[in-house]
PDB file of N, CA and C in Angstrom:
ATOM      1  N   MET A   2      33.586 -47.911  40.396  1.00 53.00           N
ATOM      2  CA  MET A   2      32.095 -47.847  40.546  1.00 53.00           C
ATOM      3  C   MET A   2      31.121 -47.900  39.830  1.00 53.00           C
ATOM      4  N   THR A   3      30.106 -49.077  39.924  1.00 60.00           N
ATOM      5  CA  THR A   3      29.199 -49.683  39.067  1.00 60.00           C
ATOM      6  C   THR A   3      28.383 -48.183  38.474  1.00 60.00           C
ATOM      7  N   GLU A   4      28.076 -48.086  37.023  1.00 63.00           N
ATOM      8  CA  GLU A   4      27.139 -47.251  36.514  1.00 63.00           C
ATOM      9  C   GLU A   4      25.825 -47.542  36.647  1.00 63.00           C
ATOM     10  N   GLN A   5      24.657 -46.810  37.121  1.00 63.00           N
ATOM     11  CA  GLN A   5      23.416 -47.121  36.878  1.00 63.00           C
ATOM     12  C   GLN A   5      22.695 -47.249  35.394  1.00 63.00           C
ATOM     13  N   THR A   6      21.951 -48.417  35.316  1.00 66.00           N
ATOM     14  CA  THR A   6      21.389 -48.195  33.949  1.00 66.00           C
ATOM     15  C   THR A   6      20.046 -48.150  34.161  1.00 66.00           C
ATOM     16  N   ASN A   7      19.284 -48.320  32.871  1.00 68.00           N
ATOM     17  CA  ASN A   7      17.785 -48.079  33.050  1.00 68.00           C
ATOM     18  C   ASN A   7      17.142 -49.191  33.769  1.00 68.00           C
ATOM     19  N   ASN A   8      18.079 -50.402  33.538  1.00 78.00           N
ATOM     20  CA  ASN A   8      17.186 -51.662  34.259  1.00 78.00           C
ATOM     21  C   ASN A   8      17.697 -51.652  35.570  1.00 78.00           C
ATOM     22  N   SER A   9      18.847 -51.240  35.986  1.00 85.00           N
ATOM     23  CA  SER A   9      19.520 -51.211  37.280  1.00 85.00           C
ATOM     24  C   SER A   9      18.241 -50.257  38.304  1.00 85.00           C
ATOM     25  N   ILE A  10      17.812 -49.369  37.799  1.00 88.00           N
ATOM     26  CA  ILE A  10      16.762 -48.244  37.849  1.00 88.00           C
ATOM     27  C   ILE A  10      15.754 -48.924  38.044  1.00 88.00           C
ATOM     28  N   GLN A  11      14.954 -49.547  37.156  1.00 86.00           N
ATOM     29  CA  GLN A  11      13.656 -50.255  37.132  1.00 86.00           C
ATOM     30  C   GLN A  11      13.244 -51.152  38.172  1.00 86.00           C
ATOM     31  N   GLY A  12      14.907 -51.890  38.150  1.00 86.00           N
ATOM     32  CA  GLY A  12      14.767 -53.185  38.868  1.00 86.00           C
ATOM     33  C   GLY A  12      14.916 -52.751  40.502  1.00 86.00           C
ATOM     34  N   ALA A  13      15.513 -51.348  40.790  1.00 90.00           N
ATOM     35  CA  ALA A  13      15.295 -50.743  42.408  1.00 90.00           C
ATOM     36  C   ALA A  13      13.754 -50.443  42.461  1.00 90.00           C
ATOM     37  N   PHE A  14      13.568 -49.717  41.413  1.00 90.00           N
ATOM     38  CA  PHE A  14      11.874 -49.439  41.431  1.00 90.00           C
ATOM     39  C   PHE A  14      11.113 -50.661  41.984  1.00 90.00           C
ATOM     40  N   ASP A  15      11.475 -51.806  40.909  1.00 90.00           N
ATOM     41  CA  ASP A  15      10.373 -52.647  41.304  1.00 90.00           C
ATOM     42  C   ASP A  15       9.999 -53.298  42.420  1.00 90.00           C
ATOM     43  N   LEU A  16      11.458 -53.300  42.795  1.00 91.00           N
ATOM     44  CA  LEU A  16      11.561 -54.058  44.063  1.00 91.00           C
ATOM     45  C   LEU A  16      11.114 -53.262  45.406  1.00 91.00           C
ATOM     46  N   GLY A  17      11.090 -52.112  45.220  1.00 94.00           N
ATOM     47  CA  GLY A  17      10.592 -51.134  46.122  1.00 94.00           C
ATOM     48  C   GLY A  17       9.070 -51.131  46.367  1.00 94.00           C
ATOM     49  N   VAL A  18       8.787 -51.106  45.030  1.00 93.00           N
ATOM     50  CA  VAL A  18       7.141 -51.332  45.094  1.00 93.00           C
ATOM     51  C   VAL A  18       6.336 -52.750  45.448  1.00 93.00           C
ATOM     52  N   LEU A  19       7.297 -53.766  45.297  1.00 93.00           N
ATOM     53  CA  LEU A  19       7.154 -55.010  45.943  1.00 93.00           C
ATOM     54  C   LEU A  19       7.197 -54.899  47.261  1.00 93.00           C
ATOM     55  N   ARG A  20       8.084 -54.342  47.781  1.00 95.00           N
ATOM     56  CA  ARG A  20       8.271 -54.221  49.200  1.00 95.00           C
ATOM     57  C   ARG A  20       7.071 -53.289  49.885  1.00 95.00           C
ATOM     58  N   VAL A  21       6.565 -52.371  49.337  1.00 96.00           N
ATOM     59  CA  VAL A  21       5.312 -51.355  49.924  1.00 96.00           C
ATOM     60  C   VAL A  21       4.416 -52.357  49.747  1.00 96.00           C
ATOM     61  N   ILE A  22       4.196 -52.971  48.540  1.00 95.00           N
ATOM     62  CA  ILE A  22       2.921 -53.789  48.596  1.00 95.00           C
ATOM     63  C   ILE A  22       2.923 -54.588  49.672  1.00 95.00           C
ATOM     64  N   GLN A  23       3.967 -55.331  50.098  1.00 96.00           N
ATOM     65  CA  GLN A  23       3.941 -56.505  51.055  1.00 96.00           C
ATOM     66  C   GLN A  23       3.639 -56.351  52.477  1.00 96.00           C
ATOM     67  N   ASN A  24       4.282 -54.630  52.694  1.00 97.00           N
ATOM     68  CA  ASN A  24       4.218 -54.136  54.059  1.00 97.00           C
ATOM     69  C   ASN A  24       2.866 -53.644  54.372  1.00 97.00           C
ATOM     70  N   ILE A  25       2.247 -52.829  53.623  1.00 97.00           N
ATOM     71  CA  ILE A  25       0.830 -52.300  53.380  1.00 97.00           C
ATOM     72  C   ILE A  25      -0.088 -53.693  53.224  1.00 97.00           C
ATOM     73  N   GLY A  26      -0.280 -54.293  52.083  1.00 96.00           N
ATOM     74  CA  GLY A  26      -0.958 -55.212  51.971  1.00 96.00           C
ATOM     75  C   GLY A  26      -1.172 -56.435  53.693  1.00 96.00           C
ATOM     76  N   GLY A  27       0.378 -56.524  53.812  1.00 97.00           N
ATOM     77  CA  GLY A  27       0.498 -57.840  55.213  1.00 97.00           C
ATOM     78  C   GLY A  27       0.510 -57.008  56.925  1.00 97.00           C
ATOM     79  N   THR A  28       0.303 -55.534  56.803  1.00 98.00           N
ATOM     80  CA  THR A  28      -0.423 -54.996  57.869  1.00 98.00           C
ATOM     81  C   THR A  28      -1.638 -54.839  58.129  1.00 98.00           C
ATOM     82  N   PHE A  29      -2.323 -54.820  56.576  1.00 97.00           N
ATOM     83  CA  PHE A  29      -3.563 -54.740  56.638  1.00 97.00           C
ATOM     84  C   PHE A  29      -3.990 -56.121  57.099  1.00 97.00           C
ATOM     85  N   TYR A  30      -3.867 -57.289  56.553  1.00 98.00           N
ATOM     86  CA  TYR A  30      -4.412 -58.610  56.592  1.00 98.00           C
ATOM     87  C   TYR A  30      -4.001 -58.989  57.907  1.00 98.00           C
ATOM     88  N   LYS A  31      -3.191 -58.631  58.558  1.00 97.00           N
ATOM     89  CA  LYS A  31      -2.544 -58.977  60.056  1.00 97.00           C
ATOM     90  C   LYS A  31      -3.742 -58.264  60.820  1.00 97.00           C
ATOM     91  N   ALA A  32      -4.253 -57.160  60.669  1.00 98.00           N
ATOM     92  CA  ALA A  32      -5.169 -56.549  61.330  1.00 98.00           C
ATOM     93  C   ALA A  32      -6.703 -56.947  61.189  1.00 98.00           C
ATOM     94  N   SER A  33      -7.005 -57.955  60.246  1.00 98.00           N
ATOM     95  CA  SER A  33      -8.145 -58.441  59.686  1.00 98.00           C
ATOM     96  C   SER A  33      -8.501 -59.305  60.309  1.00 98.00           C
ATOM     97  N   ASN A  34      -9.807 -59.264  60.756  1.00 98.00           N
ATOM     98  CA  ASN A  34     -10.698 -60.645  61.200  1.00 98.00           C
ATOM     99  C   ASN A  34     -10.471 -61.835  60.491  1.00 98.00           C
ATOM    100  N   SER A  35     -10.936 -63.038  60.680  1.00 97.00           N
ATOM    101  CA  SER A  35     -11.074 -63.868  59.454  1.00 97.00           C
ATOM    102  C   SER A  35     -11.738 -63.807  58.416  1.00 97.00           C
ATOM    103  N   ALA A  36     -13.041 -62.974  58.363  1.00 98.00           N
ATOM    104  CA  ALA A  36     -14.319 -63.008  57.180  1.00 98.00           C
ATOM    105  C   ALA A  36     -13.151 -62.251  56.372  1.00 98.00           C
ATOM    106  N   VAL A  37     -12.656 -61.134  56.977  1.00 98.00           N
ATOM    107  CA  VAL A  37     -12.153 -60.031  55.953  1.00 98.00           C
ATOM    108  C   VAL A  37     -10.672 -60.945  55.129  1.00 98.00           C
ATOM    109  N   ARG A  38     -10.226 -61.901  55.875  1.00 98.00           N
ATOM    110  CA  ARG A  38      -8.729 -62.452  55.375  1.00 98.00           C
ATOM    111  C   ARG A  38      -9.495 -62.956  54.456  1.00 98.00           C
ATOM    112  N   LYS A  39     -10.633 -63.809  54.221  1.00 98.00           N
ATOM    113  CA  LYS A  39     -11.266 -64.369  53.234  1.00 98.00           C
ATOM    114  C   LYS A  39     -10.951 -64.034  52.135  1.00 98.00           C
ATOM    115  N   ILE A  40     -11.907 -62.805  52.170  1.00 98.00           N
ATOM    116  CA  ILE A  40     -12.213 -61.722  51.231  1.00 98.00           C
ATOM    117  C   ILE A  40     -11.199 -61.360  50.269  1.00 98.00           C
ATOM    118  N   ILE A  41     -10.024 -60.970  51.215  1.00 97.00           N
ATOM    119  CA  ILE A  41      -8.698 -60.323  50.728  1.00 97.00           C
ATOM    120  C   ILE A  41      -7.654 -61.625  49.974  1.00 97.00           C
ATOM    121  N   LYS A  42      -8.419 -62.605  50.295  1.00 97.00           N
ATOM    122  CA  LYS A  42      -7.469 -64.165  49.591  1.00 97.00           C
ATOM    123  C   LYS A  42      -8.238 -64.319  48.330  1.00 97.00           C
ATOM    124  N   ASP A  43      -9.625 -64.206  48.585  1.00 97.00           N
ATOM    125  CA  ASP A  43     -10.096 -64.451  47.159  1.00 97.00           C
ATOM    126  C   ASP A  43     -10.142 -63.320  45.906  1.00 97.00           C
ATOM    127  N   GLN A  44     -10.116 -62.105  46.820  1.00 96.00           N
ATOM    128  CA  GLN A  44      -9.954 -60.973  45.622  1.00 96.00           C
ATOM    129  C   GLN A  44      -8.294 -60.969  45.050  1.00 96.00           C
ATOM    130  N   LEU A  45      -7.388 -61.340  45.971  1.00 96.00           N
ATOM    131  CA  LEU A  45      -6.593 -61.430  45.375  1.00 96.00           C
ATOM    132  C   LEU A  45      -5.976 -62.732  44.257  1.00 96.00           C
ATOM    133  N   ALA A  46      -6.776 -63.644  44.587  1.00 96.00           N
ATOM    134  CA  ALA A  46      -6.657 -65.003  43.340  1.00 96.00           C
ATOM    135  C   ALA A  46      -7.944 -64.247  42.468  1.00 96.00           C
ATOM    136  N   TYR A  47      -8.729 -63.992  42.316  1.00 96.00           N
ATOM    137  CA  TYR A  47      -9.483 -63.188  41.323  1.00 96.00           C
ATOM    138  C   TYR A  47      -8.615 -62.510  40.326  1.00 96.00           C
ATOM    139  N   ALA A  48      -7.941 -61.174  40.946  1.00 94.00           N
ATOM    140  CA  ALA A  48      -7.032 -60.550  40.028  1.00 94.00           C
ATOM    141  C   ALA A  48      -6.227 -61.206  39.331  1.00 94.00           C
ATOM    142  N   LYS A  49      -5.598 -61.861  40.418  1.00 94.00           N
ATOM    143  CA  LYS A  49      -4.608 -62.607  39.790  1.00 94.00           C
ATOM    144  C   LYS A  49      -4.764 -63.451  38.669  1.00 94.00           C
ATOM    145  N   GLY A  50      -5.559 -64.085  38.187  1.00 92.00           N
ATOM    146  CA  GLY A  50      -6.044 -64.967  37.567  1.00 92.00           C
ATOM    147  C   GLY A  50      -6.810 -64.132  36.183  1.00 92.00           C
ATOM    148  N   ARG A  51      -6.576 -62.868  36.119  1.00 90.00           N
ATOM    149  CA  ARG A  51      -7.188 -62.136  35.082  1.00 90.00           C
ATOM    150  C   ARG A  51      -6.142 -61.030  34.533  1.00 90.00           C
ATOM    151  N   PRO A  52      -4.785 -61.652  34.382  1.00 89.00           N
ATOM    152  CA  PRO A  52      -4.149 -60.467  33.185  1.00 89.00           C
ATOM    153  C   PRO A  52      -5.020 -60.506  32.044  1.00 89.00           C
ATOM    154  N   ASN A  53      -4.084 -58.861  31.339  1.00 88.00           N
ATOM    155  CA  ASN A  53      -4.266 -58.824  30.385  1.00 88.00           C
ATOM    156  C   ASN A  53      -4.347 -59.761  29.101  1.00 88.00           C
ATOM    157  N   SER A  54      -5.558 -59.381  28.684  1.00 85.00           N
ATOM    158  CA  SER A  54      -5.756 -60.995  27.392  1.00 85.00           C
ATOM    159  C   SER A  54      -4.854 -60.560  26.558  1.00 85.00           C
ATOM    160  N   SER A  55      -4.517 -59.567  26.237  1.00 87.00           N
ATOM    161  CA  SER A  55      -3.501 -59.421  24.796  1.00 87.00           C
ATOM    162  C   SER A  55      -1.996 -59.948  25.366  1.00 87.00           C
ATOM    163  N   TRP A  56      -1.836 -60.379  26.400  1.00 84.00           N
ATOM    164  CA  TRP A  56      -0.506 -60.753  26.828  1.00 84.00           C
ATOM    165  C   TRP A  56      -0.528 -62.305  26.487  1.00 84.00           C
ATOM    166  N   THR A  57       0.408 -62.623  25.755  1.00 82.00           N
ATOM    167  CA  THR A  57       0.905 -63.925  25.266  1.00 82.00           C
ATOM    168  C   THR A  57       2.003 -64.711  25.834  1.00 82.00           C
ATOM    169  N   GLY A  58       3.111 -63.844  26.028  1.00 81.00           N
ATOM    170  CA  GLY A  58       4.597 -64.468  26.300  1.00 81.00           C
ATOM    171  C   GLY A  58       4.775 -64.751  28.029  1.00 81.00           C
ATOM    172  N   PRO A  59       5.224 -65.611  28.245  1.00 77.00           N
ATOM    173  CA  PRO A  59       5.492 -66.371  29.375  1.00 77.00           C
ATOM    174  C   PRO A  59       5.909 -65.436  30.661  1.00 77.00           C
ATOM    175  N   GLY A  60       6.978 -64.315  30.008  1.00 88.00           N
ATOM    176  CA  GLY A  60       7.387 -63.206  30.821  1.00 88.00           C
ATOM    177  C   GLY A  60       6.499 -62.159  31.085  1.00 88.00           C
ATOM    178  N   GLU A  61       5.647 -61.972  30.334  1.00 90.00           N
ATOM    179  CA  GLU A  61       4.338 -60.926  30.749  1.00 90.00           C
ATOM    180  C   GLU A  61       3.575 -61.379  31.650  1.00 90.00           C
ATOM    181  N   ILE A  62       3.459 -62.701  31.489  1.00 87.00           N
ATOM    182  CA  ILE A  62       2.311 -63.813  32.545  1.00 87.00           C
ATOM    183  C   ILE A  62       2.997 -63.401  34.013  1.00 87.00           C
ATOM    184  N   ALA A  63       4.414 -63.763  33.881  1.00 88.00           N
ATOM    185  CA  ALA A  63       5.153 -64.153  35.138  1.00 88.00           C
ATOM    186  C   ALA A  63       5.423 -62.659  35.653  1.00 88.00           C
ATOM    187  N   ALA A  64       5.864 -61.425  34.931  1.00 88.00           N
ATOM    188  CA  ALA A  64       5.732 -60.364  35.278  1.00 88.00           C
ATOM    189  C   ALA A  64       4.484 -59.777  36.093  1.00 88.00           C
ATOM    190  N   PHE A  65       3.358 -60.140  35.328  1.00 90.00           N
ATOM    191  CA  PHE A  65       1.914 -59.858  35.803  1.00 90.00           C
ATOM    192  C   PHE A  65       1.804 -60.370  37.422  1.00 90.00           C
ATOM    193  N   GLU A  66       2.535 -61.687  37.505  1.00 92.00           N
ATOM    194  CA  GLU A  66       2.109 -62.724  38.686  1.00 92.00           C
ATOM    195  C   GLU A  66       3.068 -61.851  39.654  1.00 92.00           C
ATOM    196  N   THR A  67       4.045 -61.796  39.485  1.00 91.00           N
ATOM    197  CA  THR A  67       5.278 -61.070  41.219  1.00 91.00           C
ATOM    198  C   THR A  67       4.584 -60.617  41.966  1.00 91.00           C
ATOM    199  N   PRO A  68       4.047 -59.401  41.933  1.00 93.00           N
ATOM    200  CA  PRO A  68       3.189 -58.799  42.712  1.00 93.00           C
ATOM    201  C   PRO A  68       2.311 -59.308  43.541  1.00 93.00           C
ATOM    202  N   PHE A  69       1.481 -60.418  42.869  1.00 95.00           N
ATOM    203  CA  PHE A  69       0.381 -61.094  43.691  1.00 95.00           C
ATOM    204  C   PHE A  69       1.388 -62.080  44.466  1.00 95.00           C
ATOM    205  N   GLU A  70       2.326 -62.783  44.179  1.00 95.00           N
ATOM    206  CA  GLU A  70       3.212 -63.858  44.961  1.00 95.00           C
ATOM    207  C   GLU A  70       3.881 -63.108  45.694  1.00 95.00           C
ATOM    208  N   ALA A  71       4.168 -61.500  45.514  1.00 94.00           N
ATOM    209  CA  ALA A  71       4.398 -61.624  46.649  1.00 94.00           C
ATOM    210  C   ALA A  71       3.766 -60.930  48.185  1.00 94.00           C
ATOM    211  N   LEU A  72       2.754 -60.655  47.839  1.00 96.00           N
ATOM    212  CA  LEU A  72       1.893 -60.604  48.584  1.00 96.00           C
ATOM    213  C   LEU A  72       1.311 -61.876  49.374  1.00 96.00           C
ATOM    214  N   GLU A  73       0.828 -63.137  48.441  1.00 97.00           N
ATOM    215  CA  GLU A  73       0.579 -64.101  48.842  1.00 97.00           C
ATOM    216  C   GLU A  73       1.898 -64.886  49.883  1.00 97.00           C
ATOM    217  N   GLN A  74       3.169 -64.728  49.679  1.00 97.00           N
ATOM    218  CA  GLN A  74       4.200 -64.968  50.444  1.00 97.00           C
ATOM    219  C   GLN A  74       4.023 -64.462  51.872  1.00 97.00           C
ATOM    220  N   VAL A  75       3.567 -63.374  51.798  1.00 97.00           N
ATOM    221  CA  VAL A  75       3.540 -62.502  53.125  1.00 97.00           C
ATOM    222  C   VAL A  75       2.149 -62.761  53.980  1.00 97.00           C
ATOM    223  N   ILE A  76       1.259 -63.024  53.533  1.00 98.00           N
ATOM    224  CA  ILE A  76      -0.380 -63.966  54.008  1.00 98.00           C
ATOM    225  C   ILE A  76       0.576 -65.012  54.336  1.00 98.00           C
ATOM    226  N   LYS A  77       0.697 -65.913  53.817  1.00 98.00           N
ATOM    227  CA  LYS A  77       1.287 -67.379  54.251  1.00 98.00           C
ATOM    228  C   LYS A  77       1.885 -67.241  55.542  1.00 98.00           C
ATOM    229  N   GLU A  78       3.207 -66.624  55.880  1.00 98.00           N
ATOM    230  CA  GLU A  78       3.706 -66.032  56.548  1.00 98.00           C
ATOM    231  C   GLU A  78       3.353 -65.810  57.937  1.00 98.00           C
ATOM    232  N   ILE A  79       2.262 -64.870  57.656  1.00 98.00           N
ATOM    233  CA  ILE A  79       1.435 -64.738  58.910  1.00 98.00           C
ATOM    234  C   ILE A  79       0.422 -65.576  59.211  1.00 98.00           C
ATOM    235  N   ASP A  80      -0.262 -66.270  58.638  1.00 98.00           N
ATOM    236  CA  ASP A  80      -1.124 -67.572  59.019  1.00 98.00           C
ATOM    237  C   ASP A  80      -0.016 -68.463  59.533  1.00 98.00           C
ATOM    238  N   GLU A  81       0.934 -68.918  58.688  1.00 98.00           N
ATOM    239  CA  GLU A  81       1.988 -69.985  59.470  1.00 98.00           C
ATOM    240  C   GLU A  81       2.156 -69.559  60.683  1.00 98.00           C
ATOM    241  N   ALA A  82       2.747 -68.590  61.122  1.00 97.00           N
ATOM    242  CA  ALA A  82       3.204 -67.671  62.656  1.00 97.00           C
ATOM    243  C   ALA A  82       2.258 -67.791  63.423  1.00 97.00           C
ATOM    244  N   GLU A  83       1.146 -67.062  63.225  1.00 97.00           N
ATOM    245  CA  GLU A  83      -0.407 -67.236  63.871  1.00 97.00           C
ATOM    246  C   GLU A  83      -0.699 -68.723  64.209  1.00 97.00           C
ATOM    247  N   ALA A  84      -0.415 -69.987  63.180  1.00 97.00           N
ATOM    248  CA  ALA A  84      -1.261 -71.118  63.558  1.00 97.00           C
ATOM    249  C   ALA A  84      -0.099 -71.633  64.635  1.00 97.00           C
ATOM    250  N   LEU A  85       1.596 -71.261  64.314  1.00 97.00           N
ATOM    251  CA  LEU A  85       2.409 -71.838  65.272  1.00 97.00           C
ATOM    252  C   LEU A  85       2.005 -71.450  66.803  1.00 97.00           C
ATOM    253  N   ALA A  86       1.954 -70.071  67.171  1.00 96.00           N
ATOM    254  CA  ALA A  86       1.638 -69.462  68.287  1.00 96.00           C
ATOM    255  C   ALA A  86       0.240 -69.945  68.768  1.00 96.00           C
ATOM    256  N   ARG A  87      -1.044 -70.354  68.121  1.00 95.00           N
ATOM    257  CA  ARG A  87      -2.103 -70.943  68.385  1.00 95.00           C
ATOM    258  C   ARG A  87      -1.619 -72.524  69.016  1.00 95.00           C
ATOM    259  N   SER A  88      -0.390 -72.784  68.600  1.00 95.00           N
ATOM    260  CA  SER A  88      -0.126 -74.606  68.696  1.00 95.00           C
ATOM    261  C   SER A  88       0.646 -74.734  70.048  1.00 95.00           C
ATOM    262  N   GLN A  89       1.035 -73.494  70.627  1.00 92.00           N
ATOM    263  CA  GLN A  89       2.385 -73.516  71.450  1.00 92.00           C
ATOM    264  C   GLN A  89       1.272 -73.266  72.755  1.00 92.00           C
TER     265      GLN A  89
END
């Protein structure tokens, strides 16, 4: 049996948080009209571009960007699926 460590528990928590962000963000985005979708994308880019100024290590910036990228991926998938549906 594998022993749980603080790292594995933290990793499970982090993945759970990412999934919540993806599900709630994706649901809100999908239910929104095009004007609101643009606002969501703009605000997401704005927030992602402003990490804590005291962070200097690439690991800190990458960790900060991960939740944004998780939601950006969901948004991209929704946009692509809707574009495909319109083209058929």
